[in-house]
mmCIF file of C-alpha atoms and ligand atoms in Angstrom:
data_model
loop_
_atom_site.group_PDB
_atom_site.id
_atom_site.type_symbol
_atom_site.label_atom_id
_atom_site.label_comp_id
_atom_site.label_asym_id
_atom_site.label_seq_id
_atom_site.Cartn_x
_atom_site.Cartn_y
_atom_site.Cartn_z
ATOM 1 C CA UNK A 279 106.431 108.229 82.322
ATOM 2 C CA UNK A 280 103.234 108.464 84.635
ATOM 3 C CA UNK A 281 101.311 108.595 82.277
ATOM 4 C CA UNK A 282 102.016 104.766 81.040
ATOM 5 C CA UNK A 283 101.706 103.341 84.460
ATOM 6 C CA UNK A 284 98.241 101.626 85.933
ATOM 7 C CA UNK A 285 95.752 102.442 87.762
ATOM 8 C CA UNK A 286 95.668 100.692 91.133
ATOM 9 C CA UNK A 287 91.953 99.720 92.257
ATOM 10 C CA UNK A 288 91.279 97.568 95.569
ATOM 11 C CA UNK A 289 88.448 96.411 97.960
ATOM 12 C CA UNK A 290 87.933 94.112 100.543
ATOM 13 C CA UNK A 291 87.729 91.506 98.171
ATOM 14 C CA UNK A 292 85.729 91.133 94.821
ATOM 15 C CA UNK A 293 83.140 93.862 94.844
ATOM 16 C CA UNK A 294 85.671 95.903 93.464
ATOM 17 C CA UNK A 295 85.592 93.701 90.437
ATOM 18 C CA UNK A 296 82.091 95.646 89.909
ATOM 19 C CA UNK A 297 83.712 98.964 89.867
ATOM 20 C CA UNK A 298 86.768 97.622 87.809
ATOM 21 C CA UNK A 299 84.068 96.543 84.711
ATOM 22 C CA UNK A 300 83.559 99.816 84.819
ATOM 23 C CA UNK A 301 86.314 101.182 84.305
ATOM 24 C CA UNK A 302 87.109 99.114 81.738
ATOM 25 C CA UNK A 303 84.353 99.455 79.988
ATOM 26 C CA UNK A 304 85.134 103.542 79.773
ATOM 27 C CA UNK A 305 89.027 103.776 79.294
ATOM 28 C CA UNK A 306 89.648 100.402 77.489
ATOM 29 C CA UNK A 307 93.148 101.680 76.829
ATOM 30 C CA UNK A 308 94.448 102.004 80.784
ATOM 31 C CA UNK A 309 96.207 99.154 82.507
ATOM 32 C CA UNK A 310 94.736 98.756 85.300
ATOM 33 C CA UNK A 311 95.822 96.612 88.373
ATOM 34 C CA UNK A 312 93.545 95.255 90.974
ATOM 35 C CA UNK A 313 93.561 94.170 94.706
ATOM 36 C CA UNK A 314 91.489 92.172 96.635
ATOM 37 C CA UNK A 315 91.585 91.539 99.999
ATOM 38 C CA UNK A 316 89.792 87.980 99.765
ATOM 39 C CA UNK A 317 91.988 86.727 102.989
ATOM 40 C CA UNK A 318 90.291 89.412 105.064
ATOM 41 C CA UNK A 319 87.106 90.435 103.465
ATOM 42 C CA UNK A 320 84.368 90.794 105.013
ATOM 43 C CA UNK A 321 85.532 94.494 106.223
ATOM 44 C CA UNK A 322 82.226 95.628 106.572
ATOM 45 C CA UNK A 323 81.684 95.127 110.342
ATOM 46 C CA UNK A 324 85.482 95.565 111.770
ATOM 47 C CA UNK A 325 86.832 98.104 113.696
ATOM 48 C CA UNK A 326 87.679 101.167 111.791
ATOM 49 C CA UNK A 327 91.223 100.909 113.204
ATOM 50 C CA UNK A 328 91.511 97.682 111.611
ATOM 51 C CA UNK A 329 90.212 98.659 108.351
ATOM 52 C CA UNK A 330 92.833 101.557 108.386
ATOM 53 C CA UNK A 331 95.827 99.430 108.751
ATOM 54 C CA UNK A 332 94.526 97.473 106.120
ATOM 55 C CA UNK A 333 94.229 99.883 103.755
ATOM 56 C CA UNK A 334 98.298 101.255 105.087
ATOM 57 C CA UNK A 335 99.846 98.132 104.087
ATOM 58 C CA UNK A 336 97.215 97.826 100.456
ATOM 59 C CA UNK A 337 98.220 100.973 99.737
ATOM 60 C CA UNK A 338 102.333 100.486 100.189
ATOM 61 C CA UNK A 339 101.787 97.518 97.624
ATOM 62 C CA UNK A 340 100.239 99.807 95.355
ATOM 63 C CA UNK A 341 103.045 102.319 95.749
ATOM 64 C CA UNK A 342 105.735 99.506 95.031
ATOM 65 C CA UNK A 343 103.219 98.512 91.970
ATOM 66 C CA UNK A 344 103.812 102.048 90.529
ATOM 67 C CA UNK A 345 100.467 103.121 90.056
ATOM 68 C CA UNK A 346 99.392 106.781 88.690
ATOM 69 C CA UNK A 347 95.815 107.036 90.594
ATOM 70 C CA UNK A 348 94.150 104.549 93.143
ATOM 71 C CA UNK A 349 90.494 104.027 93.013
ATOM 72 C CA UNK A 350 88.758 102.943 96.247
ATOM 73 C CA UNK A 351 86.600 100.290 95.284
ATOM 74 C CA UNK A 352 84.967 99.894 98.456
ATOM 75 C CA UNK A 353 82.158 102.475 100.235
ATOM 76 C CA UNK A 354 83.110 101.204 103.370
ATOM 77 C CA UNK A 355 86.768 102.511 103.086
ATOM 78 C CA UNK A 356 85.694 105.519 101.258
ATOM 79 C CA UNK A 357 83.198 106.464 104.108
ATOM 80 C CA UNK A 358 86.302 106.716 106.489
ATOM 81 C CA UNK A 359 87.871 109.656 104.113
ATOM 82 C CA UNK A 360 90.078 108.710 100.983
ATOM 83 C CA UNK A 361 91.353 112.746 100.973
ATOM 84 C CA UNK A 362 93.122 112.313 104.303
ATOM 85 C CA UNK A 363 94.477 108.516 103.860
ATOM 86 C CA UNK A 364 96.010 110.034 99.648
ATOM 87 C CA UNK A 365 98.498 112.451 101.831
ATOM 88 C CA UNK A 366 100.294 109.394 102.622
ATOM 89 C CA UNK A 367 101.302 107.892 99.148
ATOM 90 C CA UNK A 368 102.274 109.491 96.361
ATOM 91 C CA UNK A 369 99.588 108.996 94.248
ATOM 92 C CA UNK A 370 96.143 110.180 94.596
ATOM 93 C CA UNK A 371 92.883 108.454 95.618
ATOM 94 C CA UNK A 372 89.657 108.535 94.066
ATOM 95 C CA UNK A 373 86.905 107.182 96.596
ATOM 96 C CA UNK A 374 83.714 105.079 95.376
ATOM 97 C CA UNK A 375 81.115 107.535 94.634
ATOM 98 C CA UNK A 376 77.969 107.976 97.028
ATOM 99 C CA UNK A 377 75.583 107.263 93.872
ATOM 100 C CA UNK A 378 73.380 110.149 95.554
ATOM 101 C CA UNK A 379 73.005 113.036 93.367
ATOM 102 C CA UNK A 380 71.927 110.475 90.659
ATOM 103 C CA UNK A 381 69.570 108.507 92.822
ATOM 104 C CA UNK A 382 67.876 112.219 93.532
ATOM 105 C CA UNK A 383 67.895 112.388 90.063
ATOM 106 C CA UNK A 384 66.224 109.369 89.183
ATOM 107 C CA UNK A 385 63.614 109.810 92.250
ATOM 108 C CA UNK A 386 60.123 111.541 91.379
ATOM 109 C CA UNK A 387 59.247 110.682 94.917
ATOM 110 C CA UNK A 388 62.459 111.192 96.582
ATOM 111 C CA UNK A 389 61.729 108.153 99.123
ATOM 112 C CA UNK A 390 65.089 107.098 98.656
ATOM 113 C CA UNK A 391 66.605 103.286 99.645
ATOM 114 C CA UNK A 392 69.893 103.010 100.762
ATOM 115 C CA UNK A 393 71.807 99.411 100.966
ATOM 116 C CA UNK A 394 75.463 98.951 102.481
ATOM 117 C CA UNK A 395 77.346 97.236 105.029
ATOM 118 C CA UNK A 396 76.830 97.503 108.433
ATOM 119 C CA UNK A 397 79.845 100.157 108.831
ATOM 120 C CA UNK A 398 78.846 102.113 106.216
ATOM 121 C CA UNK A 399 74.963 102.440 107.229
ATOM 122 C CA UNK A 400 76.142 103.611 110.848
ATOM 123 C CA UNK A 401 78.404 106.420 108.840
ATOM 124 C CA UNK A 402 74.982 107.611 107.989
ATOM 125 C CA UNK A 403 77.257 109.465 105.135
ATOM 126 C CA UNK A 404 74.478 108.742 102.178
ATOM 127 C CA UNK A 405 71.811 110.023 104.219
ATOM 128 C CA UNK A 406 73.716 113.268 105.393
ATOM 129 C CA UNK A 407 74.241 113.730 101.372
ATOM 130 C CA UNK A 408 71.063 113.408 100.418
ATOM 131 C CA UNK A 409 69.066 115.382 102.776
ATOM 132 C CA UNK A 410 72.242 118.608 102.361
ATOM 133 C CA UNK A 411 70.876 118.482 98.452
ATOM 134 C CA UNK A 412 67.245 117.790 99.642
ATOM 135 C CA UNK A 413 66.128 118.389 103.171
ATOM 136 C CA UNK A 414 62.601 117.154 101.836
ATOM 137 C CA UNK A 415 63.632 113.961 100.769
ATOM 138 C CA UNK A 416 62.753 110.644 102.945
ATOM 139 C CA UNK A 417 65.827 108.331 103.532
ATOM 140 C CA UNK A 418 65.241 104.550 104.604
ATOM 141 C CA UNK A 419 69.113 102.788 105.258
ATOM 142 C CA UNK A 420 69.507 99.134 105.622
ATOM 143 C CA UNK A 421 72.611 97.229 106.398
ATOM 144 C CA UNK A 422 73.085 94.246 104.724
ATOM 145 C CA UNK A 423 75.952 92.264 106.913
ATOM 146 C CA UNK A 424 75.045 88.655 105.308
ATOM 147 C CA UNK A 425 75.380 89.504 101.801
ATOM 148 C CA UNK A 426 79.005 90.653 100.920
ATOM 149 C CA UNK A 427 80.308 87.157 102.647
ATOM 150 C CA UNK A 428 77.663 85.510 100.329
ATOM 151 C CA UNK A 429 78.984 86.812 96.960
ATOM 152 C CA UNK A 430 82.361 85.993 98.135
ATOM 153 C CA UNK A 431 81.445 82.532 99.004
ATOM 154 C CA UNK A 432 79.843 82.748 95.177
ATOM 155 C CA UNK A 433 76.624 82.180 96.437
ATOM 156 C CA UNK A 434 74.792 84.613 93.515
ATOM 157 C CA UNK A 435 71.179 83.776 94.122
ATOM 158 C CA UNK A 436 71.000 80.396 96.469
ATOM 159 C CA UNK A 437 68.302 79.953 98.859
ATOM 160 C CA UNK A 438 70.093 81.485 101.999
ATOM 161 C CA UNK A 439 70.675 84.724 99.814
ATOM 162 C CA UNK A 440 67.351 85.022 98.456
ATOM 163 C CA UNK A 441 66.336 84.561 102.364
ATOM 164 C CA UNK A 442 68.476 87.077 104.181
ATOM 165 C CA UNK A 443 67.821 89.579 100.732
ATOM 166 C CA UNK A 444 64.028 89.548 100.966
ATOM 167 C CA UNK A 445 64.359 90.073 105.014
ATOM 168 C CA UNK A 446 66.669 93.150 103.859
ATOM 169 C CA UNK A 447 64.110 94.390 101.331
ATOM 170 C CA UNK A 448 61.127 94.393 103.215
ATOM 171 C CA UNK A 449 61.733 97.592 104.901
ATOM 172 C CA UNK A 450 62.067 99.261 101.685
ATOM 173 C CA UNK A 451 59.174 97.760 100.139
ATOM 174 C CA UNK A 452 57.101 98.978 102.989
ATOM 175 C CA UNK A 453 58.626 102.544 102.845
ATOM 176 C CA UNK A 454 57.738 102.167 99.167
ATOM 177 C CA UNK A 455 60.866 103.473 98.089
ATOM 178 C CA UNK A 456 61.239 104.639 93.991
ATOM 179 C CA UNK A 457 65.146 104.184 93.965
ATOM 180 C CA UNK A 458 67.749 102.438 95.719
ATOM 181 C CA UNK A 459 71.394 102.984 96.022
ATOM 182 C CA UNK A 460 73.659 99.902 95.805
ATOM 183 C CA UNK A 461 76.173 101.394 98.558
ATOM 184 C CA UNK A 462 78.022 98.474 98.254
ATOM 185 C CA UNK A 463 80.428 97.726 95.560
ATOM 186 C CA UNK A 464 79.039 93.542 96.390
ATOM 187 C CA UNK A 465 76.235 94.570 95.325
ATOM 188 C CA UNK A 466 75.793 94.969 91.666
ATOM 189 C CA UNK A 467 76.808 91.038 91.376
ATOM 190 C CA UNK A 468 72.615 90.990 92.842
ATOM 191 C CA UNK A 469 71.101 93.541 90.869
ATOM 192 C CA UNK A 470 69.033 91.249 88.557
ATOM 193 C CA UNK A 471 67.462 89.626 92.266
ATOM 194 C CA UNK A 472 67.104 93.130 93.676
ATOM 195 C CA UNK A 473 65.608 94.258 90.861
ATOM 196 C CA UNK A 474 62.934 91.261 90.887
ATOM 197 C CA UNK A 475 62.530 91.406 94.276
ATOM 198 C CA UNK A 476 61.953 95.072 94.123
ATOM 199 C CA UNK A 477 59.971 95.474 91.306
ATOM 200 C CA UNK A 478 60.773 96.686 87.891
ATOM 201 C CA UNK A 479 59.202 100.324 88.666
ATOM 202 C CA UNK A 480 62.053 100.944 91.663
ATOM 203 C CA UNK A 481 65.238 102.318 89.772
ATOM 204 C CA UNK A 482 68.850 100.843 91.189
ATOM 205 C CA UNK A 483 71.567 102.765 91.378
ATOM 206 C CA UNK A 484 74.761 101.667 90.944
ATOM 207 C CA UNK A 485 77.036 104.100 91.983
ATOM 208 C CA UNK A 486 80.601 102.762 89.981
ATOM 209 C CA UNK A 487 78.911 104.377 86.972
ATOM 210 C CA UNK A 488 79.788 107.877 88.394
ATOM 211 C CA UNK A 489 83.065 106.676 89.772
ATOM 212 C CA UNK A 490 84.374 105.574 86.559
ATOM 213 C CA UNK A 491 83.279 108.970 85.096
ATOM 214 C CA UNK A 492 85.221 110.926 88.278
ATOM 215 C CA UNK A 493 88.282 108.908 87.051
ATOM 216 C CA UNK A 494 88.458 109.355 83.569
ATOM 217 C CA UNK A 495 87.563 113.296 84.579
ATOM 218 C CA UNK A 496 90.620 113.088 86.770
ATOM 219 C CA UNK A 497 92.841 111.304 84.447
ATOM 220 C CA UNK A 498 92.215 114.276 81.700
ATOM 221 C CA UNK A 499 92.817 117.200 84.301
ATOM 222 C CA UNK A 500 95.751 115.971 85.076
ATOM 223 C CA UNK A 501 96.952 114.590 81.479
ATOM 224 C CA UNK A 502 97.119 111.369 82.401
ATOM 225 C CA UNK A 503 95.410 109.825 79.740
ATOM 226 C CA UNK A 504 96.895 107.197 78.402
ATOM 227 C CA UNK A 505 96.356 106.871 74.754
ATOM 228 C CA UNK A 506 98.969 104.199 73.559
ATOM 229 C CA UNK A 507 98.181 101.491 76.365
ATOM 230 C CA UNK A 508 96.656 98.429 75.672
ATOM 231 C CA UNK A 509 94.398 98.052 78.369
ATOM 232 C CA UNK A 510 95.891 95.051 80.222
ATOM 233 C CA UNK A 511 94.692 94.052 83.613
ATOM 234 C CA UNK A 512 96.046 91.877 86.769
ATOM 235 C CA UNK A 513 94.240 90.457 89.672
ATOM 236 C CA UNK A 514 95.583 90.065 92.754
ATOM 237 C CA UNK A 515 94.159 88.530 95.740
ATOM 238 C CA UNK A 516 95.003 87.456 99.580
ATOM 239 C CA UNK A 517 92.785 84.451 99.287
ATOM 240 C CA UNK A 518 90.548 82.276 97.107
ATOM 241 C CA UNK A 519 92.425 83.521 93.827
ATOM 242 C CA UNK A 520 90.627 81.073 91.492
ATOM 243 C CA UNK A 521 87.027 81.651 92.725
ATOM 244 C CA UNK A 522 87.544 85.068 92.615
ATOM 245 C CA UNK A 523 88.170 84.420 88.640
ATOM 246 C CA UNK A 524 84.825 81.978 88.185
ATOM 247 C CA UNK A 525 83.035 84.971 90.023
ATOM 248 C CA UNK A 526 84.807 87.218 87.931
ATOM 249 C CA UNK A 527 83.002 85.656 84.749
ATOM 250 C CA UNK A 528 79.492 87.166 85.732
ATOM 251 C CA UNK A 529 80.972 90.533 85.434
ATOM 252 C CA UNK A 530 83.412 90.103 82.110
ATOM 253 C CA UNK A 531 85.381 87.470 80.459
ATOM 254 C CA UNK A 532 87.869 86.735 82.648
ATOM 255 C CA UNK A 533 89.443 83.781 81.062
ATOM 256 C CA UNK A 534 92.090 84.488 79.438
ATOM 257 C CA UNK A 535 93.370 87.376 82.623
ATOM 258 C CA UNK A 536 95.658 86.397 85.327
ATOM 259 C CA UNK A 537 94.492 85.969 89.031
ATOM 260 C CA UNK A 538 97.021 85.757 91.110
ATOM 261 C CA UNK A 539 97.554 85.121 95.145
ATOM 262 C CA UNK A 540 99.202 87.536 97.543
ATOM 263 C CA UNK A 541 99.700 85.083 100.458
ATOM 264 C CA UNK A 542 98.223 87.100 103.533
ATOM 265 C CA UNK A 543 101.749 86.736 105.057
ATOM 266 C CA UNK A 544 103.157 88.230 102.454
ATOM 267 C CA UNK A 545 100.962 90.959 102.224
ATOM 268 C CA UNK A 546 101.730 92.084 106.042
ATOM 269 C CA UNK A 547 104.900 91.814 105.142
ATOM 270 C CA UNK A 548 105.768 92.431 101.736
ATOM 271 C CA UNK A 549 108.332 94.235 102.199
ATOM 272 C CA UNK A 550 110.630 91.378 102.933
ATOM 273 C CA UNK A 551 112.471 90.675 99.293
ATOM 274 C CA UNK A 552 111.115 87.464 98.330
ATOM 275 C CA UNK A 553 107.931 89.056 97.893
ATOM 276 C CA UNK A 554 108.768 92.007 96.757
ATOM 277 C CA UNK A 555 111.149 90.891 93.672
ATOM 278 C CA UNK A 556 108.239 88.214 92.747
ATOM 279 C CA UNK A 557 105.499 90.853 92.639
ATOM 280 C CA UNK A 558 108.300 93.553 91.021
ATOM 281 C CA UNK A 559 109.515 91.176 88.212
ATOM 282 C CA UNK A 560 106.388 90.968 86.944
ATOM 283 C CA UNK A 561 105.804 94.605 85.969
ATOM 284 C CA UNK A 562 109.501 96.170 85.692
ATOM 285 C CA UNK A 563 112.637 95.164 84.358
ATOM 286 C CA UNK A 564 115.897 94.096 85.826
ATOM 287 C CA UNK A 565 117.195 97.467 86.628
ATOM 288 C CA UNK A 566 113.908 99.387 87.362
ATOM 289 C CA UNK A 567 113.194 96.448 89.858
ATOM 290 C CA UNK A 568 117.139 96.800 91.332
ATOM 291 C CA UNK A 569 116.175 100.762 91.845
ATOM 292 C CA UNK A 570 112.532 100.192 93.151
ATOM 293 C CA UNK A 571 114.144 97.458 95.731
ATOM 294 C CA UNK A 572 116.762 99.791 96.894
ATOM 295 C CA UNK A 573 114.001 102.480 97.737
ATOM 296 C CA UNK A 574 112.520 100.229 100.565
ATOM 297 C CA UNK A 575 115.373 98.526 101.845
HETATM 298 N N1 DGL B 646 82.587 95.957 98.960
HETATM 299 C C1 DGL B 646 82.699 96.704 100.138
HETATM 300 C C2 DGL B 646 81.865 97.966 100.129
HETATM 301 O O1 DGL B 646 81.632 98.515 99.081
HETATM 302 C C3 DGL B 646 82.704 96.024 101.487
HETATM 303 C C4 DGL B 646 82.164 94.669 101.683
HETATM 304 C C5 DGL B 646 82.736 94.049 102.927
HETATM 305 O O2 DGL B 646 83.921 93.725 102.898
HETATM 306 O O3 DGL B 646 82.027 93.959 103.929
HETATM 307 O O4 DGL B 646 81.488 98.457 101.149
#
């Protein structure tokens, strides 16, 4: 039945892990699978093109998963329209929220910092939200390109990242901003450095909060609550499987889960049987596997 299958949630690499604590942390009982694209990641700077074909062949691996709802744990693939790209699979796709209507909230002065990749900054899609639900309000973007590749790398809080960070901040410090929106799911990994850097008084906002919520709202609209799971997770990456996990452990215990490498190769071509019977044996049975193999060859 749907209703007992997981939820798929990917992202260029391990930001998404953010977004997945969330989850987690609100609907302990849903299995949830998760995707990152380690092997390619950074995606915050390539072509949109690119990005989109990534996401095609993500998403067909979700579909052979057998998910019931795919959460885009990225704002620089939500930016480029999660609506249009769900008419392809047969699931649904919730994107990463924009974290604006609760950074308006939290604002008295509604000087408003926004901090994302480079792709998702030149969207301009947080500002356009903001000033539709308050023309008044002052918005002050900065792209960040250095620091997704950092928390990948698992630098946390080295010297380079405190470098390039303070360099980022300074235009926000100097439009004294009162709130900040973490527009990218890397992000949240940095909060307790932003929030030094920053200040105590300047509120962060970390927009996975909301997403989680718009999940859970969507799994009960469309009764797909699952109340009998028992909240088991898998990891999957293209790359760098194992540091994903040690990163992993900022965010949750992580030691006892499985992280597990899709080889790049693989993924662009998963299809092939190999692949596909590995990654199917390990969530259906013989025959379910023998039926789901027979739909794609
Ligand atoms: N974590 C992603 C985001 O929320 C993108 C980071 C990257 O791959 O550049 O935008």
């Amino acid at each position: 039945m749907k209703v007992n299958l997981p939820i798929g949630i990917f992202d260029s690499g391990i930001g998404g892990l953010t977004v997945y604590e969330k989850l987690r942390q609100r609907m302990p009982k849903e299995d949830i699978i998760y995707f990152g694209d380690t092997g390619r990641a950074p995606y915050g700077a390539r072509p949109e093109a690119e990005i989109r074909l990534f996401v095609d062949g993500i998403m067909r691996l979700m579909s052979l998963f057998g998910i019931k709802l795919g959460v885009v744990a990225c704002n620089t693939i939500t930016v480029l329209g999660t609506e249009k790209m769900s008419e392809r699979y047969n699931f649904d796709l919730v994107g990463n929220s924009s974290g604006t209507l609760a950074a308006l909230s939290a604002s008295r002065t509604k000087r408003i910092g926004v901090l994302a990749t480079e792709n998702t900054i030149a969207n301009g899609m947080h500002k356009r939200e903001i000033l539709r639900h308050n023309p008044e309000a002052k918005v002050f973007c900065q792209a960040c390109p250095s620091l997704a590749p950092l928390v990948e790398a698992g630098d946390l809080s080295g010297i380079r990242l405190r470098h390039d960070l303070r360099r980022y901040l300074l235009p926000l410090r100097k439009a004294k901003v009162d709130t900040v929106i973490l527009g990218c799911t890397h992000y949240p990994y940095l909060t307790p450095l932003i929030q030094e850097m920053l200040g105590a008084e300047v509120t962060l906002i970390d927009p996975a909060d909301e997403t989680a919520s718009r999940v859970e709202a969507y799994l009960q609209q469309n009764k797909l609550v699952n109340e009998d799971g028992h909240g088991e997770s898998s990891f999957y990456f293209s790359a760098k499987a194992e540091q994903a996990k040690i990163i992993a452990q900022q965010l949750f215990d992580a030691r006892m889960a499985t992280f597990a490498q899709i080889e790049l190769a693989e993924l662009e071509s998963f299809c092939r049987q190999p692949v596909l019977r590995k990654v199917l044996a390990q969530h259906f049975d013989a025959t379910q596997s023998r039926e789901l193999l027979q739909q794609v060859e």
